[in-house]
PDB file of C-alpha atoms in Angstrom:
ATOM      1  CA  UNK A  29      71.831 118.621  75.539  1.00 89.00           C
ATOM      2  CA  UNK A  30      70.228 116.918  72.481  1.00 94.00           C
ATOM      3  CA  UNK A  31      68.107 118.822  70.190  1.00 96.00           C
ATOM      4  CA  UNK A  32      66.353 117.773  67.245  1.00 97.00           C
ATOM      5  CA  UNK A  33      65.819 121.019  64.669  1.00 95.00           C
ATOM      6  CA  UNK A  34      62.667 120.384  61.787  1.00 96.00           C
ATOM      7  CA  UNK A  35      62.374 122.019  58.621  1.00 94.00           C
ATOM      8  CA  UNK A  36      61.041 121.952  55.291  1.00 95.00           C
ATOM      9  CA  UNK A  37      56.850 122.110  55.890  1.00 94.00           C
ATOM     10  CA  UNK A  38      54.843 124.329  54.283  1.00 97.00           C
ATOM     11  CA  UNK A  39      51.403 124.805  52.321  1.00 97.00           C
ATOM     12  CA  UNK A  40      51.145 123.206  49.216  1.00 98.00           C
ATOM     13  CA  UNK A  41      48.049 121.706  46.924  1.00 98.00           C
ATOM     14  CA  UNK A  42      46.275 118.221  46.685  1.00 98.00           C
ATOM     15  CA  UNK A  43      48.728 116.703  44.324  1.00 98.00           C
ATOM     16  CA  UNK A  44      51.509 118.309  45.448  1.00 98.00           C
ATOM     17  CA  UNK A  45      55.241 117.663  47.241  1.00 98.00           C
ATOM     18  CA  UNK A  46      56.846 118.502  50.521  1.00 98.00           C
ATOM     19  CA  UNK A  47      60.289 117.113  52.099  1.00 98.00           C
ATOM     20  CA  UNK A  48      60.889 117.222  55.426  1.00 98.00           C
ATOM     21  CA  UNK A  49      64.133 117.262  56.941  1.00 98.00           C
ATOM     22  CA  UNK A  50      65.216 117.169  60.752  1.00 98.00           C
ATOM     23  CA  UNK A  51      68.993 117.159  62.174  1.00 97.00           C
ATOM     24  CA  UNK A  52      69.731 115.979  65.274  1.00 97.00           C
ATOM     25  CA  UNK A  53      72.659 117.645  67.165  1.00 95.00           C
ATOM     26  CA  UNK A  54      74.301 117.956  70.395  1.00 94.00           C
ATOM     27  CA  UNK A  55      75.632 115.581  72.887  1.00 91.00           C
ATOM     28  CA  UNK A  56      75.036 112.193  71.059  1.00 93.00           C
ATOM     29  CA  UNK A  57      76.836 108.930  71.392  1.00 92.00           C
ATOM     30  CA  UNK A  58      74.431 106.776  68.589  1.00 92.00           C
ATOM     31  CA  UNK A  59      71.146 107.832  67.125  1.00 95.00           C
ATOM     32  CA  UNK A  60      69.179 104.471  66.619  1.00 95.00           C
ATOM     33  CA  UNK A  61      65.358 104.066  65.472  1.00 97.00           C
ATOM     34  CA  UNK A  62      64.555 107.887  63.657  1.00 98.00           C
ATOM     35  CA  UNK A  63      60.790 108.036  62.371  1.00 98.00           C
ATOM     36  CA  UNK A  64      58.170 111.058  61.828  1.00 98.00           C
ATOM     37  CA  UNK A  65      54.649 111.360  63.550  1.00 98.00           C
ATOM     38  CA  UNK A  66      52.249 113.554  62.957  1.00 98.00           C
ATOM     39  CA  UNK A  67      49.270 115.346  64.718  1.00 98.00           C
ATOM     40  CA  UNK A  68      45.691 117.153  63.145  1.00 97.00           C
ATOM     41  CA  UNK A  69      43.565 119.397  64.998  1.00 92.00           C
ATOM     42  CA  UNK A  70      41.853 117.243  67.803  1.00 94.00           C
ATOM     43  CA  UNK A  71      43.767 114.184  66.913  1.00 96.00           C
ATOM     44  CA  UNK A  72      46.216 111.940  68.552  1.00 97.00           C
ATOM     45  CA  UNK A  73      49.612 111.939  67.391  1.00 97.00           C
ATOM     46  CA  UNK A  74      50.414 108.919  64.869  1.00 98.00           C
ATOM     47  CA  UNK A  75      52.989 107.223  63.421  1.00 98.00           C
ATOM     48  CA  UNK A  76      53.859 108.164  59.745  1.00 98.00           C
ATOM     49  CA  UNK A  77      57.193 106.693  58.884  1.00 98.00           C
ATOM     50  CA  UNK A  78      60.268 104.973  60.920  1.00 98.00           C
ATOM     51  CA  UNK A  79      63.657 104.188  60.019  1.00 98.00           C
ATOM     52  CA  UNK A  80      66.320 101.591  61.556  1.00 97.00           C
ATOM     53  CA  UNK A  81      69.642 102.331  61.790  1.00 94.00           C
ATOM     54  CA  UNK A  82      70.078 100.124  59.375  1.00 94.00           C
ATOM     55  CA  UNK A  83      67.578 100.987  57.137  1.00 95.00           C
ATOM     56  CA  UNK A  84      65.098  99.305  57.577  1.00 98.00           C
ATOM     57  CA  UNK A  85      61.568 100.972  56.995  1.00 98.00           C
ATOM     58  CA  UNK A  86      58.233 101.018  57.992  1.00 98.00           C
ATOM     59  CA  UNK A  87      55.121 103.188  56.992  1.00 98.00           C
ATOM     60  CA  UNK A  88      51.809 103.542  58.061  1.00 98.00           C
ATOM     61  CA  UNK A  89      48.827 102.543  55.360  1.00 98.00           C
ATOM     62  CA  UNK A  90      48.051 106.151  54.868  1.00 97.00           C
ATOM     63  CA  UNK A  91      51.638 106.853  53.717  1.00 98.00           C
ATOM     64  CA  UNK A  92      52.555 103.851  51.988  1.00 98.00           C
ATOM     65  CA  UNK A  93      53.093 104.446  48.508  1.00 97.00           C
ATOM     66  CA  UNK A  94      53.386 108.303  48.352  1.00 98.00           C
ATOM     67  CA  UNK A  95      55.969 109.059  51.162  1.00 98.00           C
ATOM     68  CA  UNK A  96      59.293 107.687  51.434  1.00 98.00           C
ATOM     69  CA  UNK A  97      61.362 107.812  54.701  1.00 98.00           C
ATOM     70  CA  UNK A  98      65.630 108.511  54.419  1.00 98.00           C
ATOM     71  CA  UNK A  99      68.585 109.172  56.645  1.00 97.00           C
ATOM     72  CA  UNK A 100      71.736 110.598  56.503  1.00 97.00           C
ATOM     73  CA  UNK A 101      73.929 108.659  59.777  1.00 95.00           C
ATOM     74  CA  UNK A 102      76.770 110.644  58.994  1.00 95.00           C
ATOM     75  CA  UNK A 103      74.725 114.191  59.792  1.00 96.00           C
ATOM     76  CA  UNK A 104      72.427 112.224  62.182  1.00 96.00           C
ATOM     77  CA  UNK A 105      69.373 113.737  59.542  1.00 98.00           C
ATOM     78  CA  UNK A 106      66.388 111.865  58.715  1.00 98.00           C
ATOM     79  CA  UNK A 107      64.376 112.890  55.967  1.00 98.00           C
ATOM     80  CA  UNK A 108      60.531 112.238  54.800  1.00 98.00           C
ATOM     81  CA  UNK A 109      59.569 112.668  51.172  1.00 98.00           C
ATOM     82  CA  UNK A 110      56.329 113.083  50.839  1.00 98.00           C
ATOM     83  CA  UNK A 111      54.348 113.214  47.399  1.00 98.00           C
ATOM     84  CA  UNK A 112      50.682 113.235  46.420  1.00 98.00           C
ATOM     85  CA  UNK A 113      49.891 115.256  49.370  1.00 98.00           C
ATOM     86  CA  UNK A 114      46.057 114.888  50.230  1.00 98.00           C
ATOM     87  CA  UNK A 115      44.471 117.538  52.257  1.00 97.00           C
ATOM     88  CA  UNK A 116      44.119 115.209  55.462  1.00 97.00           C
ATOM     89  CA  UNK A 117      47.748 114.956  55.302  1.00 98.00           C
ATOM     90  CA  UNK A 118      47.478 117.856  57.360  1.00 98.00           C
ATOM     91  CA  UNK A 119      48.580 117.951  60.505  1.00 98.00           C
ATOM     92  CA  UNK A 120      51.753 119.717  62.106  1.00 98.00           C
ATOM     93  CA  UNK A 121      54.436 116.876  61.516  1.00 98.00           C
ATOM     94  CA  UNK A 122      56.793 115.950  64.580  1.00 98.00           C
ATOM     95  CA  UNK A 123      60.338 114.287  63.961  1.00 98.00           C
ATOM     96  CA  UNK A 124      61.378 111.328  67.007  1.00 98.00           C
ATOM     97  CA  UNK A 125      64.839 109.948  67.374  1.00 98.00           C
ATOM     98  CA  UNK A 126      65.964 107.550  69.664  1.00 97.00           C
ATOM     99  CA  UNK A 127      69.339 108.476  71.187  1.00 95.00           C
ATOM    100  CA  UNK A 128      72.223 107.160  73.642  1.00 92.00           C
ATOM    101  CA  UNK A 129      74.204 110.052  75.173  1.00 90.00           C
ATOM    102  CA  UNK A 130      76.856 107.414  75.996  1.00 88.00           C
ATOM    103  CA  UNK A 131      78.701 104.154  75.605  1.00 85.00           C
ATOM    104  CA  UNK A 132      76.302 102.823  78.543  1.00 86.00           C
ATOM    105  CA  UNK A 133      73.324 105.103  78.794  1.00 85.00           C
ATOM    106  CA  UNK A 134      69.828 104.078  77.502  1.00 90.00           C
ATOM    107  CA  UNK A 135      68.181 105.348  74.706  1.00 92.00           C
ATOM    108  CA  UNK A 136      66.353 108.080  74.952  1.00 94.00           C
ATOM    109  CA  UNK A 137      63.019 109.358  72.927  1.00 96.00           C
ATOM    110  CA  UNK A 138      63.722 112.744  71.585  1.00 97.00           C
ATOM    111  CA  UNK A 139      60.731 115.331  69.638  1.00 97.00           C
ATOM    112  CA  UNK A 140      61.427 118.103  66.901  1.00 97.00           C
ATOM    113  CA  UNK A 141      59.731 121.035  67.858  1.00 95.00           C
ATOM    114  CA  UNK A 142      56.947 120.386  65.084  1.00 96.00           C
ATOM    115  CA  UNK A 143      56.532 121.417  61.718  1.00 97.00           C
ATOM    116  CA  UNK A 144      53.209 122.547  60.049  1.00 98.00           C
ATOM    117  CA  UNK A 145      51.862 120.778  56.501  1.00 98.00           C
ATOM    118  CA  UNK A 146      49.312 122.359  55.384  1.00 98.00           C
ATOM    119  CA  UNK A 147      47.211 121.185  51.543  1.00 98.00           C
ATOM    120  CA  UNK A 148      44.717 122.421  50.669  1.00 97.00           C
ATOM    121  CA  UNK A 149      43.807 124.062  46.828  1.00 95.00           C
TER     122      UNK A 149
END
């Protein structure tokens, strides 16, 4: 059993900070490509941030420049940084990892349970 466990959202004003942080735990061989998404009210879910392994970053144009993407391999955590929060960075904010549960098992997508930003003044 893999579970991924969000925390860290919140309501906050335009101008403001949040950090998100999401652990993932349980039966896990490697944890490779971590990355948050995120979802508004009658919205598809999108791509904020992802994060290699190896470091290795990539944002999407809405979150380049104000939110920074981290990880901790050792605790298996990855973390998003987000500053200059704009009120359409609302949305409830969903953490991804993909994990092997074994020396020769596929990866795997795994989803946080969701985590609500809300900004507004």
């Amino acid at each position: 059993q893999v579970q991924l466990v969000e925390s860290g959202g919140g309501s906050v004003q335009p101008g403001g900070s949040l950090r998100l942080s999401c652990a993932a735990s349980g039966s896990i061989f490697s944890v490779n490509d971590m990355g948050w998404y995120r979802q508004a009210p009658g919205k598809q879910r999108e791509l904020v941030a992802v994060i290699t392994i190896g470091g290795s970053t990539n944002y999407a144009d809405s979150a380049k420049g104000r939110f920074t993407i981290s990880r901790d391999n050792a605790k298996n955590t990855v973390y998003l940084q987000m500053n200059s929060l704009k009120p359409e960075d609302t949305a409830v904010y969903y953490c991804n990892a993909k994990i092997s549960k074994g020396f020769f098992q596929r990866l795997t997508d795994y989803w946080g349970q969701g985590t609500q930003v809300t900004v507004s003044s």
